[in-house]
PDB file of C-alpha atoms in Angstrom:
ATOM      1  CA  MET A   1     101.940  72.668 122.702  1.00  0.00           C
ATOM      2  CA  ILE A   2     104.339  73.313 119.854  1.00  0.00           C
ATOM      3  CA  ALA A   3     101.594  75.106 117.546  1.00  0.00           C
ATOM      4  CA  VAL A   4     101.787  78.423 119.674  1.00  0.00           C
ATOM      5  CA  PRO A   5     105.367  78.964 119.074  1.00  0.00           C
ATOM      6  CA  VAL A   6     104.984  78.052 115.382  1.00  0.00           C
ATOM      7  CA  ARG A   7     102.111  80.532 115.253  1.00  0.00           C
ATOM      8  CA  ARG A   8     103.989  83.326 116.760  1.00  0.00           C
ATOM      9  CA  HIS A   9     106.831  82.865 114.487  1.00  0.00           C
ATOM     10  CA  ARG A  10     104.507  82.587 111.412  1.00  0.00           C
ATOM     11  CA  ALA A  11     102.922  85.883 112.523  1.00  0.00           C
ATOM     12  CA  GLY A  12     106.350  87.563 113.112  1.00  0.00           C
ATOM     13  CA  ALA A  13     107.720  86.439 109.590  1.00  0.00           C
ATOM     14  CA  TYR A  14     104.276  87.741 108.192  1.00  0.00           C
ATOM     15  CA  TRP A  15     104.638  91.224 109.807  1.00  0.00           C
ATOM     16  CA  ALA A  16     108.380  91.343 108.970  1.00  0.00           C
ATOM     17  CA  VAL A  17     107.877  90.612 105.354  1.00  0.00           C
ATOM     18  CA  THR A  18     104.954  92.592 105.084  1.00  0.00           C
ATOM     19  CA  ALA A  19     106.744  95.513 106.441  1.00  0.00           C
ATOM     20  CA  ILE A  20     109.194  95.487 103.643  1.00  0.00           C
ATOM     21  CA  VAL A  21     106.634  95.024 101.100  1.00  0.00           C
ATOM     22  CA  VAL A  22     104.609  98.068 102.541  1.00  0.00           C
ATOM     23  CA  GLY A  23     107.634 100.055 103.016  1.00  0.00           C
ATOM     24  CA  GLU A  24     108.634  99.520  99.447  1.00  0.00           C
ATOM     25  CA  CYS A  25     105.160 100.511  98.087  1.00  0.00           C
ATOM     26  CA  LEU A  26     104.994 103.843 100.312  1.00  0.00           C
ATOM     27  CA  VAL A  27     108.556 104.867  99.449  1.00  0.00           C
ATOM     28  CA  GLY A  28     108.337 103.951  95.746  1.00  0.00           C
ATOM     29  CA  GLY A  29     104.955 105.224  95.458  1.00  0.00           C
ATOM     30  CA  ALA A  30     106.029 108.538  97.040  1.00  0.00           C
ATOM     31  CA  MET A  31     109.158 108.623  94.731  1.00  0.00           C
ATOM     32  CA  ASP A  32     106.700 107.957  91.773  1.00  0.00           C
ATOM     33  CA  VAL A  33     104.432 110.682  92.791  1.00  0.00           C
ATOM     34  CA  PHE A  34     107.201 113.262  92.825  1.00  0.00           C
ATOM     35  CA  ARG A  35     108.877 111.868  89.961  1.00  0.00           C
ATOM     36  CA  MET A  36     112.199 111.293  91.787  1.00  0.00           C
ATOM     37  CA  ALA A  37     115.231 109.467  90.684  1.00  0.00           C
ATOM     38  CA  PRO A  38     115.980 106.676  90.058  1.00  0.00           C
ATOM     39  CA  PHE A  39     112.736 105.639  89.236  1.00  0.00           C
ATOM     40  CA  TYR A  40     111.302 108.206  87.072  1.00  0.00           C
ATOM     41  CA  PRO A  41     114.434 108.312  84.742  1.00  0.00           C
ATOM     42  CA  MET A  42     114.283 104.579  84.544  1.00  0.00           C
ATOM     43  CA  LEU A  43     110.611 104.846  83.538  1.00  0.00           C
ATOM     44  CA  LEU A  44     111.422 107.202  80.675  1.00  0.00           C
ATOM     45  CA  GLN A  45     114.461 105.170  79.642  1.00  0.00           C
ATOM     46  CA  LEU A  46     112.260 102.107  79.419  1.00  0.00           C
ATOM     47  CA  GLY A  47     109.876 104.101  77.046  1.00  0.00           C
ATOM     48  CA  TYR A  48     107.164 104.797  79.354  1.00  0.00           C
ATOM     49  CA  PRO A  49     105.317 108.090  79.153  1.00  0.00           C
ATOM     50  CA  GLY A  50     106.089 110.414  82.139  1.00  0.00           C
ATOM     51  CA  TYR A  51     102.396 110.652  83.077  1.00  0.00           C
ATOM     52  CA  LEU A  52     102.578 106.993  84.147  1.00  0.00           C
ATOM     53  CA  SER A  53     104.574 107.750  87.223  1.00  0.00           C
ATOM     54  CA  PRO A  54     102.367 109.436  89.411  1.00  0.00           C
ATOM     55  CA  ILE A  55      99.359 106.938  88.337  1.00  0.00           C
ATOM     56  CA  LEU A  56     101.824 104.027  89.504  1.00  0.00           C
ATOM     57  CA  GLY A  57     102.664 105.924  92.697  1.00  0.00           C
ATOM     58  CA  ILE A  58      99.106 106.379  93.978  1.00  0.00           C
ATOM     59  CA  ALA A  59      98.342 102.891  93.175  1.00  0.00           C
ATOM     60  CA  LYS A  60     101.405 101.684  95.303  1.00  0.00           C
ATOM     61  CA  ILE A  61     100.399 103.930  98.084  1.00  0.00           C
ATOM     62  CA  ILE A  62      96.772 102.683  98.119  1.00  0.00           C
ATOM     63  CA  ALA A  63      98.157  99.082  98.266  1.00  0.00           C
ATOM     64  CA  ALA A  64     100.184  99.916 101.165  1.00  0.00           C
ATOM     65  CA  VAL A  65      97.346 101.323 103.118  1.00  0.00           C
ATOM     66  CA  VAL A  66      95.090  98.287 102.080  1.00  0.00           C
ATOM     67  CA  LEU A  67      97.695  95.775 103.160  1.00  0.00           C
ATOM     68  CA  LEU A  68      98.175  97.401 106.560  1.00  0.00           C
ATOM     69  CA  ALA A  69      94.414  97.865 107.148  1.00  0.00           C
ATOM     70  CA  PRO A  70      92.513  95.568 109.150  1.00  0.00           C
ATOM     71  CA  GLY A  71      89.830  93.371 107.511  1.00  0.00           C
ATOM     72  CA  LEU A  72      89.469  94.121 103.549  1.00  0.00           C
ATOM     73  CA  PRO A  73      90.548  90.596 102.599  1.00  0.00           C
ATOM     74  CA  ARG A  74      89.109  91.122  98.910  1.00  0.00           C
ATOM     75  CA  LEU A  75      91.111  94.377  98.588  1.00  0.00           C
ATOM     76  CA  LYS A  76      94.005  92.738 100.037  1.00  0.00           C
ATOM     77  CA  GLU A  77      94.223  90.141  97.312  1.00  0.00           C
ATOM     78  CA  TRP A  78      93.970  92.704  94.696  1.00  0.00           C
ATOM     79  CA  ALA A  79      96.578  94.846  96.359  1.00  0.00           C
ATOM     80  CA  TYR A  80      99.044  91.719  96.362  1.00  0.00           C
ATOM     81  CA  ALA A  81      98.324  90.977  92.807  1.00  0.00           C
ATOM     82  CA  GLY A  82      99.087  94.668  91.920  1.00  0.00           C
ATOM     83  CA  VAL A  83     102.484  94.660  93.711  1.00  0.00           C
ATOM     84  CA  VAL A  84     103.228  91.356  91.926  1.00  0.00           C
ATOM     85  CA  ILE A  85     102.126  92.498  88.626  1.00  0.00           C
ATOM     86  CA  ASN A  86     104.110  95.770  88.769  1.00  0.00           C
ATOM     87  CA  MET A  87     107.131  93.967  89.767  1.00  0.00           C
ATOM     88  CA  ILE A  88     106.821  91.535  86.941  1.00  0.00           C
ATOM     89  CA  ALA A  89     106.247  94.106  84.559  1.00  0.00           C
ATOM     90  CA  ALA A  90     109.397  96.148  85.710  1.00  0.00           C
ATOM     91  CA  ALA A  91     111.362  93.038  85.392  1.00  0.00           C
ATOM     92  CA  ALA A  92     109.714  92.210  81.845  1.00  0.00           C
ATOM     93  CA  SER A  93     110.425  95.846  80.773  1.00  0.00           C
ATOM     94  CA  HIS A  94     114.350  95.487  81.530  1.00  0.00           C
ATOM     95  CA  VAL A  95     114.331  92.252  79.558  1.00  0.00           C
ATOM     96  CA  ALA A  96     112.594  93.843  76.706  1.00  0.00           C
ATOM     97  CA  MET A  97     115.164  96.582  76.455  1.00  0.00           C
ATOM     98  CA  HIS A  98     117.964  94.353  76.915  1.00  0.00           C
ATOM     99  CA  ASN A  99     119.038  95.864  80.058  1.00  0.00           C
ATOM    100  CA  SER A 100     121.525  94.055  82.225  1.00  0.00           C
ATOM    101  CA  LEU A 101     120.042  91.046  84.240  1.00  0.00           C
ATOM    102  CA  SER A 102     121.149  92.791  87.421  1.00  0.00           C
ATOM    103  CA  ASN A 103     118.014  95.030  86.963  1.00  0.00           C
ATOM    104  CA  LEU A 104     115.977  91.971  87.567  1.00  0.00           C
ATOM    105  CA  ILE A 105     117.149  91.540  91.115  1.00  0.00           C
ATOM    106  CA  ALA A 106     115.003  94.052  92.747  1.00  0.00           C
ATOM    107  CA  PRO A 107     111.666  93.543  91.140  1.00  0.00           C
ATOM    108  CA  GLY A 108     112.231  89.763  91.444  1.00  0.00           C
ATOM    109  CA  ALA A 109     113.046  90.000  95.281  1.00  0.00           C
ATOM    110  CA  PHE A 110     109.950  92.452  95.954  1.00  0.00           C
ATOM    111  CA  ALA A 111     107.770  90.203  93.931  1.00  0.00           C
ATOM    112  CA  ALA A 112     108.865  87.106  95.835  1.00  0.00           C
ATOM    113  CA  LEU A 113     108.408  89.120  99.283  1.00  0.00           C
ATOM    114  CA  ALA A 114     104.910  90.026  98.268  1.00  0.00           C
ATOM    115  CA  VAL A 115     104.030  86.456  97.529  1.00  0.00           C
ATOM    116  CA  ALA A 116     105.498  85.513 100.837  1.00  0.00           C
ATOM    117  CA  SER A 117     103.485  87.967 102.670  1.00  0.00           C
ATOM    118  CA  TRP A 118     100.453  86.970 100.999  1.00  0.00           C
ATOM    119  CA  ALA A 119     101.240  83.115 101.844  1.00  0.00           C
ATOM    120  CA  LEU A 120     102.016  84.115 105.542  1.00  0.00           C
ATOM    121  CA  ARG A 121      98.834  86.166 106.071  1.00  0.00           C
ATOM    122  CA  PRO A 122      96.849  85.082 109.118  1.00  0.00           C
ATOM    123  CA  PRO A 123      93.435  83.822 108.642  1.00  0.00           C
ATOM    124  CA  THR A 124      91.893  87.290 109.660  1.00  0.00           C
ATOM    125  CA  ARG A 125      93.445  88.785 106.433  1.00  0.00           C
ATOM    126  CA  ARG A 126      92.266  85.973 103.981  1.00  0.00           C
ATOM    127  CA  LEU A 127      89.146  85.494 102.118  1.00  0.00           C
ATOM    128  CA  ALA A 128      86.678  83.206 103.605  1.00  0.00           C
ATOM    129  CA  PRO A 129      86.603  79.847 101.944  1.00  0.00           C
TER     130      PRO A 129
END
């Protein structure tokens, strides 16, 4: 009897966290594609070439679409990996440039949310064992 409410809460938590991750990928991806502030100037300040911005943006948008699409469990694994790697790389870039530790909060939080979404995903969105 207790399994049904727990399953419902888990599904609700999954979709709430996943909506945040997907929203960040869509908004951040669009801002990267169009080279908008604050991300584009920050990318340049960190020493990356400007042409990387639309490449990352398109990858983020594709990840968002894959995370929302039904099925595609293997692609979802890659999308989650890409989101986490992107956020870890952002944090590492700030550390390498000796930027303020406050610059680690957003990438750290989004990486944690991506891992939480991955951990909470329902069986229909997982690779078969």
